[in-house]
Amino acid sequence: MKKNDLAEVLKKYQLKVHSSLKKNDMIDTILKYQEIKSKLVTDNSMEKYHRGTVSYALPTLIIYRIIKIRWDRDTVNFLENHYLRKNYQWLLSLSLISKEFFKLISSLFSRIRYSISDNYKRYSFPENQAKHSVISPHSVLKTINHLSMELSIFRDIIYKYECNSVELSLIFRNLRKLELFNSNKAPLHKMDCKTIARYMVNLESLYLYSIFIYSVKMMKVFKQMNSLTSLDFSHSYFCGFALNSNLIQASIRKLKLPHYRFVLNSKNFSFDQFTSIGFGSLDRVMLASIIGQFNNITKLSFECPVKSDNETAEIYERLLSSKDCKIRHLTVIKPNKWIEKALSMNQSIETLDLHEAFSQTYYISKSSSTIKKFLFTTVVNSLPNILCDSKNQHTGYILVKSKRLVIKEGSRSYAKKFYNIDELGNERALSFESHYPNLRFLYCPAIHHLTYIIINIDISNQK
């Protein structure tokens, strides 16, 4: 350093600077000052306290990441309502620290569900609470990205409490995914569709559960929403019209057709725009006419053909065994033993979803060498058992995340392959897993339990 630079350092430390000082003297003065300051900080307990909380405070992004990880771990292991309420309490208490923390905590409260129960409806009005919770400046509900709501509550917010256009925009402007469900199978009205199209301008995914759609006009309203990329009618009812490509927005990439009986105009329906398609048990002739269009499909969902329906099974086998098959994610509803044969013929599937428990899904996934991830269903309090019981067989899979089911009781969990148990062996697995204490490894009973499960499934299908 030059003499002028050393002089600036002395001024910064508020030390006297004389023109007669030589360069070496200036360096000695600076070093002596730093040595004395270091002793004061090291020996003074009060300075130690400030050093940890002020001088070395964690950046906000790291603090947010710590809170997010803790929040995710709590919601993975404890998805029951009484546990979630406790988790909400400590998060809300953190939001009172400062405006910055309020903003951070608010970003975590982005998935909201409003439903009706007899006891809850008797003492409160969820439709009124939904309005005031979002509009109130003291509420953390500022950015709702994922909303699950009963159709009756949705209508009460719009019509009963007469929210103006500004209030409706505040509630729905950030919405990306909407799930409307109805326990009474009430029909969807055209005005409901217009409200969705008008105020949910950023909506990307729409799921209608147990809702009747009686008119083509409602589908035409949805077609006007350019932001939509996903439509889920798997548990909807189409009545009085045939579905064709003219009723589907060009931006839609993911489409789930009803599992129940409906009319599909296969001659005027093109599947080229879709990358994800789902349906229930289609007529064999209709299935044969459309399955040749699945050139761009990377995610497929269907109901497993029954044991006696060999012709339908052969159609799926030709698709899955084709060299041009691009399917990466396969969902099979009501699986039976046939799915093992189908998986063994495929070389592209990486993710499997059977809507079944962990053990059954794991053993069936072993039929394919390409599967790296699968989804499984858990009931209340069953997840800790497969996480902690290392006396069972090691699988090589870790738990990635879980989410509570909106309609049914229980949760959906995601398992990802961390190592190949066939290469490592069950004896060395425990030692290997001990090097990764932060990962949540999954275990399952021995393979002889699987026979019992598959027999039960085959019997249920024959009935």
Coordinates of C-alpha atoms in Angstrom, one line a residue:
M1 CA 0.0 0.0 0.0
K2 CA 1.1 3.5 -0.7
K3 CA 1.5 6.1 2.1
N4 CA -1.6 8.0 1.0
D5 CA -3.6 4.7 1.3
L6 CA -2.3 4.1 4.8
A7 CA -3.2 7.7 5.8
E8 CA -6.8 7.0 4.7
V9 CA -6.9 3.8 6.9
L10 CA -5.7 5.9 9.9
K11 CA -8.4 8.5 9.3
K12 CA -11.0 5.6 9.1
Y13 CA -9.9 4.4 12.5
Q14 CA -10.0 8.0 13.8
L15 CA -6.2 8.0 14.5
K16 CA -4.0 11.1 14.3
V17 CA -2.1 11.5 11.0
H18 CA 1.2 13.4 11.1
S19 CA 3.0 14.3 7.9
S20 CA 6.3 13.4 9.6
L21 CA 5.1 9.8 10.1
K22 CA 7.0 7.3 8.0
K23 CA 5.3 4.4 6.2
N24 CA 6.6 1.8 8.6
D25 CA 5.4 3.8 11.6
M26 CA 1.9 4.1 10.0
I27 CA 1.7 0.3 9.5
D28 CA 2.8 -0.3 13.2
T29 CA 0.1 2.1 14.4
I30 CA -2.6 0.4 12.4
L31 CA -1.5 -3.1 13.6
K32 CA -1.4 -2.0 17.2
Y33 CA -4.9 -0.5 16.9
Q34 CA -6.3 -3.8 15.4
E35 CA -4.6 -5.9 18.1
I36 CA -6.1 -3.8 20.9
K37 CA -9.6 -3.9 19.3
S38 CA -9.3 -7.7 18.9
K39 CA -8.6 -8.2 22.6
L40 CA -11.5 -6.0 23.6
V41 CA -13.9 -8.0 21.4
T42 CA -12.5 -11.4 22.5
D43 CA -12.4 -10.6 26.3
N44 CA -15.5 -8.5 26.6
S45 CA -18.7 -10.7 26.9
M46 CA -20.9 -7.8 25.8
E47 CA -18.8 -7.4 22.6
K48 CA -19.2 -11.1 22.0
Y49 CA -22.9 -10.7 22.2
H50 CA -23.0 -7.9 19.7
R51 CA -20.6 -9.7 17.4
G52 CA -23.0 -12.6 17.0
T53 CA -26.2 -10.7 16.6
V54 CA -25.2 -7.5 14.8
S55 CA -21.8 -7.8 13.0
Y56 CA -22.4 -11.4 11.9
A57 CA -26.2 -11.4 11.4
L58 CA -27.5 -13.9 8.8
P59 CA -28.7 -12.5 5.5
T60 CA -32.5 -12.4 5.1
L61 CA -32.4 -15.0 2.3
I62 CA -30.7 -17.5 4.5
I63 CA -33.1 -16.9 7.3
Y64 CA -36.0 -17.3 4.9
R65 CA -34.5 -20.6 3.6
I66 CA -34.2 -21.9 7.2
I67 CA -37.8 -21.1 7.9
K68 CA -38.9 -22.6 4.6
I69 CA -37.1 -25.9 5.3
R70 CA -38.5 -26.1 8.8
W71 CA -42.0 -25.4 7.4
D72 CA -41.6 -28.1 4.7
R73 CA -40.4 -30.7 7.2
D74 CA -43.3 -29.9 9.6
T75 CA -45.9 -30.2 6.8
V76 CA -44.3 -33.5 5.5
N77 CA -44.5 -35.3 8.8
F78 CA -47.5 -33.7 10.4
L79 CA -50.4 -33.1 7.9
E80 CA -53.2 -33.6 10.4
N81 CA -55.3 -30.5 11.1
H82 CA -54.3 -30.1 14.8
Y83 CA -50.6 -30.2 13.9
L84 CA -51.0 -27.7 11.1
R85 CA -52.7 -25.2 13.4
K86 CA -49.7 -25.4 15.8
N87 CA -47.4 -24.8 12.8
Y88 CA -49.4 -21.8 11.7
Q89 CA -49.1 -20.3 15.2
W90 CA -45.3 -20.2 15.2
L91 CA -45.2 -18.9 11.7
L92 CA -47.6 -16.1 12.5
S93 CA -45.6 -15.1 15.6
L94 CA -42.5 -14.7 13.3
S95 CA -44.5 -12.4 11.0
L96 CA -44.8 -9.9 13.9
I97 CA -41.0 -9.3 14.2
S98 CA -40.8 -6.8 11.3
K99 CA -42.3 -5.8 8.0
E100 CA -39.6 -7.8 6.2
F101 CA -40.5 -11.0 8.2
F102 CA -44.2 -10.3 7.5
K103 CA -43.5 -10.4 3.8
L104 CA -41.4 -13.6 4.1
I105 CA -44.1 -15.4 6.1
S106 CA -46.8 -14.2 3.8
S107 CA -45.1 -15.9 0.9
L108 CA -45.4 -19.3 2.7
F109 CA -49.2 -18.9 3.1
S110 CA -50.0 -19.3 -0.6
R111 CA -52.1 -22.6 -0.6
I112 CA -55.5 -22.0 0.9
R113 CA -58.5 -24.4 1.2
Y114 CA -62.0 -23.4 2.2
S115 CA -64.5 -26.1 2.8
I116 CA -67.8 -26.5 4.6
S117 CA -68.6 -28.7 7.7
D118 CA -71.7 -28.6 9.8
N119 CA -70.0 -27.4 13.0
Y120 CA -67.8 -24.9 11.2
K121 CA -70.7 -23.4 9.2
R122 CA -72.8 -23.0 12.3
Y123 CA -70.4 -20.6 14.0
S124 CA -68.6 -18.9 11.2
F125 CA -69.0 -17.6 7.6
P126 CA -66.0 -18.8 5.6
E127 CA -67.1 -16.8 2.5
N128 CA -67.0 -13.6 4.5
Q129 CA -63.7 -14.5 6.2
A130 CA -62.1 -15.2 2.8
K131 CA -62.9 -11.7 1.7
H132 CA -61.7 -9.8 4.8
S133 CA -58.6 -12.0 5.3
V134 CA -57.2 -11.0 1.9
I135 CA -58.2 -7.4 2.0
S136 CA -57.1 -6.7 5.6
P137 CA -53.6 -5.1 5.9
H138 CA -52.9 -7.2 9.0
S139 CA -53.5 -10.6 7.3
V140 CA -50.6 -12.7 5.9
L141 CA -52.9 -13.9 3.0
K142 CA -51.5 -11.6 0.4
T143 CA -50.5 -14.0 -2.4
I144 CA -52.8 -16.9 -2.9
N145 CA -51.3 -19.1 -5.7
H146 CA -53.3 -22.3 -5.0
L147 CA -57.0 -22.1 -4.0
S148 CA -59.2 -25.1 -3.1
M149 CA -62.8 -24.1 -2.5
E150 CA -66.3 -25.4 -2.3
L151 CA -68.5 -24.2 -5.2
S152 CA -71.1 -22.8 -2.8
I153 CA -68.5 -20.7 -0.9
F154 CA -67.2 -19.4 -4.3
R155 CA -70.7 -18.3 -5.2
D156 CA -71.3 -16.7 -1.8
I157 CA -68.1 -14.6 -2.1
I158 CA -69.3 -13.3 -5.5
Y159 CA -73.0 -12.9 -5.1
K160 CA -74.0 -13.0 -1.4
Y161 CA -71.5 -10.5 -0.1
E162 CA -71.4 -8.5 -3.4
C163 CA -67.7 -8.0 -3.6
N164 CA -66.9 -5.2 -6.0
S165 CA -64.5 -5.7 -8.9
V166 CA -61.5 -4.2 -7.0
E167 CA -62.0 -6.6 -4.1
L168 CA -62.4 -9.6 -6.4
S169 CA -59.2 -8.7 -8.2
L170 CA -57.3 -8.5 -4.9
I171 CA -58.5 -12.0 -3.9
F172 CA -57.9 -13.7 -7.3
R173 CA -55.2 -11.7 -9.1
N174 CA -52.3 -13.9 -8.1
L175 CA -54.1 -17.2 -8.5
R176 CA -52.3 -19.9 -10.5
K177 CA -54.3 -23.0 -9.6
L178 CA -58.0 -23.3 -8.8
E179 CA -59.8 -26.4 -7.5
L180 CA -63.6 -26.2 -7.2
F181 CA -65.3 -29.1 -5.5
N182 CA -68.9 -29.8 -4.6
S183 CA -70.4 -32.5 -2.3
N184 CA -73.9 -32.1 -3.8
K185 CA -73.0 -32.5 -7.5
A186 CA -74.4 -29.1 -8.3
P187 CA -74.2 -27.8 -11.9
L188 CA -71.7 -25.2 -12.9
H189 CA -73.4 -21.9 -14.1
K190 CA -72.2 -19.8 -17.0
M191 CA -71.9 -16.8 -14.6
D192 CA -69.4 -18.8 -12.6
C193 CA -67.3 -19.4 -15.6
K194 CA -67.4 -15.7 -16.6
T195 CA -66.2 -14.7 -13.1
I196 CA -63.3 -17.1 -13.3
A197 CA -62.3 -15.8 -16.8
R198 CA -62.7 -12.1 -15.7
Y199 CA -60.9 -12.0 -12.4
M200 CA -58.4 -14.9 -12.5
V201 CA -56.4 -13.5 -15.3
N202 CA -53.2 -15.4 -14.4
L203 CA -55.0 -18.8 -13.8
E204 CA -52.9 -21.7 -15.3
S205 CA -54.7 -24.8 -13.9
L206 CA -58.4 -25.5 -13.3
Y207 CA -59.7 -28.6 -11.6
L208 CA -63.5 -29.3 -11.2
Y209 CA -64.4 -32.1 -8.9
S210 CA -67.9 -33.6 -8.8
I211 CA -69.4 -30.8 -10.9
F212 CA -71.9 -31.1 -13.8
I213 CA -71.2 -29.2 -17.0
Y214 CA -74.4 -29.1 -19.0
S215 CA -73.6 -26.6 -21.8
V216 CA -71.1 -26.1 -24.5
K217 CA -71.2 -22.3 -23.7
M218 CA -69.3 -22.9 -20.4
M219 CA -66.5 -24.7 -22.4
K220 CA -66.4 -21.7 -24.8
V221 CA -65.8 -19.3 -21.8
F222 CA -62.9 -21.4 -20.6
K223 CA -61.5 -21.3 -24.2
Q224 CA -61.2 -17.5 -23.9
M225 CA -58.6 -17.9 -21.1
N226 CA -55.2 -17.7 -22.8
S227 CA -53.3 -18.3 -19.5
L228 CA -54.8 -21.7 -19.0
T229 CA -52.4 -24.6 -19.6
S230 CA -54.1 -27.4 -17.6
L231 CA -57.7 -28.6 -17.4
D232 CA -58.8 -31.4 -15.1
F233 CA -62.3 -32.9 -15.7
S234 CA -61.4 -36.3 -14.4
H235 CA -64.2 -36.2 -11.8
S236 CA -66.6 -33.9 -13.7
Y237 CA -69.7 -34.9 -15.6
F238 CA -70.3 -33.8 -19.2
C239 CA -74.0 -33.8 -20.1
G240 CA -75.8 -33.0 -23.4
F241 CA -72.8 -32.3 -25.7
A242 CA -69.9 -34.1 -27.3
L243 CA -66.3 -32.9 -26.5
N244 CA -64.2 -31.9 -29.5
S245 CA -61.0 -29.9 -30.2
N246 CA -62.9 -26.8 -30.9
L247 CA -63.9 -26.5 -27.3
I248 CA -60.3 -26.7 -26.0
Q249 CA -58.0 -23.6 -25.8
A250 CA -54.9 -23.9 -27.9
S251 CA -52.7 -23.1 -24.9
I252 CA -53.8 -26.3 -23.0
R253 CA -51.0 -28.8 -22.6
K254 CA -52.4 -31.0 -19.8
L255 CA -55.9 -32.4 -20.2
K256 CA -57.7 -35.0 -18.0
L257 CA -61.0 -36.3 -19.4
P258 CA -63.9 -37.6 -17.3
H259 CA -63.6 -41.0 -15.8
Y260 CA -67.3 -41.4 -16.2
R261 CA -69.3 -42.0 -19.4
F262 CA -69.1 -39.1 -21.8
V263 CA -69.2 -38.5 -25.5
L264 CA -65.9 -37.8 -27.2
N265 CA -66.0 -36.8 -30.9
S266 CA -62.8 -38.7 -31.8
K267 CA -63.0 -37.8 -35.5
N268 CA -62.8 -34.1 -34.7
F269 CA -60.4 -34.3 -31.7
S270 CA -56.7 -33.9 -32.1
F271 CA -54.2 -34.8 -29.3
D272 CA -51.2 -33.2 -31.0
Q273 CA -51.2 -30.1 -28.7
F274 CA -51.1 -32.1 -25.5
T275 CA -48.1 -33.3 -23.5
S276 CA -50.2 -34.8 -20.7
I277 CA -53.4 -36.7 -21.1
G278 CA -55.6 -38.6 -18.7
F279 CA -58.8 -40.6 -18.9
G280 CA -60.7 -43.4 -17.3
S281 CA -61.9 -46.6 -19.0
L282 CA -62.5 -45.6 -22.6
D283 CA -64.4 -47.7 -25.1
R284 CA -62.0 -50.1 -26.8
V285 CA -62.9 -48.9 -30.3
M286 CA -62.5 -45.2 -29.3
L287 CA -59.2 -46.0 -27.5
A288 CA -57.8 -47.7 -30.6
S289 CA -58.7 -44.7 -32.8
I290 CA -57.0 -42.1 -30.6
I291 CA -54.0 -43.8 -29.2
G292 CA -52.0 -43.4 -32.4
Q293 CA -52.0 -39.7 -31.8
F294 CA -50.0 -39.9 -28.6
N295 CA -46.8 -38.8 -30.3
N296 CA -46.1 -35.9 -28.0
I297 CA -47.5 -37.3 -24.8
T298 CA -44.9 -37.4 -21.9
K299 CA -47.5 -38.0 -19.1
L300 CA -50.3 -40.5 -19.4
S301 CA -53.0 -41.5 -16.9
F302 CA -55.6 -44.3 -17.5
E303 CA -57.6 -46.9 -15.7
C304 CA -56.0 -50.4 -15.7
P305 CA -57.8 -52.8 -18.0
V306 CA -59.5 -55.7 -16.1
K307 CA -57.9 -59.1 -16.2
S308 CA -60.4 -60.5 -18.8
D309 CA -60.0 -57.5 -21.3
N310 CA -57.0 -58.7 -23.2
E311 CA -57.7 -56.6 -26.3
T312 CA -57.5 -53.3 -24.3
A313 CA -54.4 -54.5 -22.6
E314 CA -52.7 -55.2 -25.9
I315 CA -53.4 -51.7 -27.1
Y316 CA -51.6 -50.2 -24.1
E317 CA -48.8 -52.7 -24.5
R318 CA -48.2 -51.6 -28.1
L319 CA -48.0 -48.0 -26.9
L320 CA -45.7 -48.6 -24.0
S321 CA -43.4 -51.0 -25.8
S322 CA -43.0 -48.8 -28.9
K323 CA -39.5 -47.5 -29.5
D324 CA -41.0 -44.0 -30.2
C325 CA -42.8 -44.0 -26.8
K326 CA -42.0 -40.6 -25.0
I327 CA -44.0 -41.2 -21.8
R328 CA -42.0 -40.3 -18.8
H329 CA -44.7 -40.2 -16.1
L330 CA -47.3 -43.0 -15.9
T331 CA -50.4 -43.0 -13.7
V332 CA -52.5 -46.2 -13.5
I333 CA -55.8 -46.2 -11.7
K334 CA -57.0 -49.5 -10.0
P335 CA -53.8 -51.4 -10.9
N336 CA -53.6 -55.2 -11.1
K337 CA -50.7 -57.6 -11.9
W338 CA -50.8 -56.7 -15.6
I339 CA -49.0 -53.5 -14.9
E340 CA -45.8 -55.4 -14.1
K341 CA -45.8 -56.9 -17.6
A342 CA -46.5 -53.4 -19.1
L343 CA -43.6 -51.8 -17.2
S344 CA -41.1 -54.5 -18.1
M345 CA -41.8 -53.8 -21.8
N346 CA -41.1 -50.0 -21.5
Q347 CA -37.8 -48.1 -21.5
S348 CA -38.9 -44.5 -21.1
I349 CA -41.0 -44.3 -17.9
E350 CA -39.2 -42.5 -15.0
T351 CA -42.1 -41.7 -12.7
L352 CA -44.8 -44.1 -11.6
D353 CA -48.1 -43.3 -9.8
L354 CA -50.5 -46.2 -8.9
H355 CA -52.6 -44.4 -6.2
E356 CA -51.5 -47.1 -3.8
A357 CA -49.5 -47.5 -0.6
F358 CA -45.7 -47.3 -0.5
S359 CA -44.9 -51.1 -0.3
Q360 CA -47.1 -52.1 -3.3
T361 CA -45.9 -49.2 -5.5
Y362 CA -42.2 -49.9 -4.6
Y363 CA -42.3 -53.6 -5.5
I364 CA -44.2 -53.1 -8.7
S365 CA -41.8 -50.3 -9.7
K366 CA -39.0 -52.9 -9.6
S367 CA -40.4 -54.4 -12.8
S368 CA -38.8 -51.4 -14.6
S369 CA -35.2 -50.5 -14.6
T370 CA -35.8 -46.9 -15.7
I371 CA -38.1 -45.7 -12.8
K372 CA -36.4 -43.1 -10.6
K373 CA -39.4 -41.6 -8.7
F374 CA -42.9 -42.7 -7.7
L375 CA -45.9 -41.3 -5.8
F376 CA -47.7 -43.2 -3.1
T377 CA -50.8 -42.7 -0.9
T378 CA -50.6 -42.6 2.9
V379 CA -53.3 -42.5 5.5
V380 CA -53.2 -40.4 8.7
N381 CA -50.2 -41.3 10.9
S382 CA -48.8 -44.0 8.5
L383 CA -46.0 -42.0 7.1
P384 CA -43.7 -42.0 10.2
N385 CA -43.8 -45.8 10.2
I386 CA -42.2 -46.2 6.8
L387 CA -39.8 -43.4 7.6
C388 CA -38.5 -44.7 10.9
D389 CA -38.8 -48.5 10.9
S390 CA -35.3 -49.4 9.5
K391 CA -35.8 -53.0 10.7
N392 CA -37.8 -53.5 7.5
Q393 CA -36.3 -53.9 4.1
H394 CA -34.2 -51.0 2.7
T395 CA -35.5 -49.6 -0.6
G396 CA -32.9 -47.0 -1.6
Y397 CA -35.7 -44.3 -1.8
I398 CA -35.9 -41.1 0.1
L399 CA -39.0 -39.0 0.9
V400 CA -39.0 -35.8 -1.2
K401 CA -42.3 -34.1 -0.1
S402 CA -45.9 -34.8 0.9
K403 CA -49.1 -32.9 0.5
R404 CA -52.5 -33.2 2.1
L405 CA -55.3 -34.5 -0.3
V406 CA -58.0 -31.9 -0.9
I407 CA -60.9 -34.2 -1.4
K408 CA -60.1 -37.5 0.4
E409 CA -58.5 -38.2 3.8
G410 CA -54.8 -38.8 3.8
S411 CA -51.8 -37.5 1.8
R412 CA -49.8 -37.9 -1.3
S413 CA -46.1 -38.4 -1.0
Y414 CA -43.2 -38.4 -3.4
A415 CA -40.3 -40.9 -3.3
K416 CA -37.1 -40.5 -5.2
K417 CA -34.4 -43.2 -5.8
F418 CA -31.2 -42.2 -4.0
Y419 CA -29.2 -45.4 -4.5
N420 CA -29.7 -48.8 -6.1
I421 CA -30.5 -51.3 -3.3
D422 CA -29.7 -54.3 -5.7
E423 CA -26.2 -53.1 -6.2
L424 CA -25.5 -52.1 -2.6
G425 CA -27.3 -54.9 -0.8
N426 CA -29.5 -54.8 2.3
E427 CA -26.6 -55.4 4.7
R428 CA -24.5 -52.5 3.6
A429 CA -27.5 -50.2 3.2
L430 CA -27.7 -49.2 6.9
S431 CA -24.0 -48.2 7.0
F432 CA -24.4 -46.2 3.7
E433 CA -27.5 -44.4 4.9
S434 CA -25.8 -43.4 8.2
H435 CA -23.7 -40.9 6.2
Y436 CA -26.8 -38.9 5.2
P437 CA -28.6 -38.1 8.5
N438 CA -30.6 -35.3 6.9
L439 CA -32.3 -37.5 4.4
R440 CA -35.5 -39.3 5.1
F441 CA -35.1 -42.9 3.9
L442 CA -38.1 -45.1 3.2
Y443 CA -38.5 -48.7 4.3
C444 CA -41.0 -51.4 3.6
P445 CA -42.0 -55.0 4.7
A446 CA -40.5 -58.1 3.0
I447 CA -41.6 -59.1 -0.5
H448 CA -43.9 -61.9 0.6
H449 CA -46.5 -59.2 1.7
L450 CA -46.9 -58.1 -1.9
T451 CA -48.5 -61.4 -3.0
Y452 CA -51.4 -60.8 -0.6
I453 CA -51.9 -57.2 -1.9
I454 CA -52.0 -58.3 -5.6
I455 CA -54.4 -61.1 -4.9
N456 CA -56.8 -58.7 -3.3
I457 CA -56.6 -56.4 -6.3
D458 CA -57.3 -59.1 -8.8
I459 CA -60.3 -60.3 -6.8
S460 CA -61.7 -56.8 -6.6
N461 CA -61.4 -56.3 -10.4
Q462 CA -63.1 -59.6 -11.1
K463 CA -66.1 -58.5 -9.1

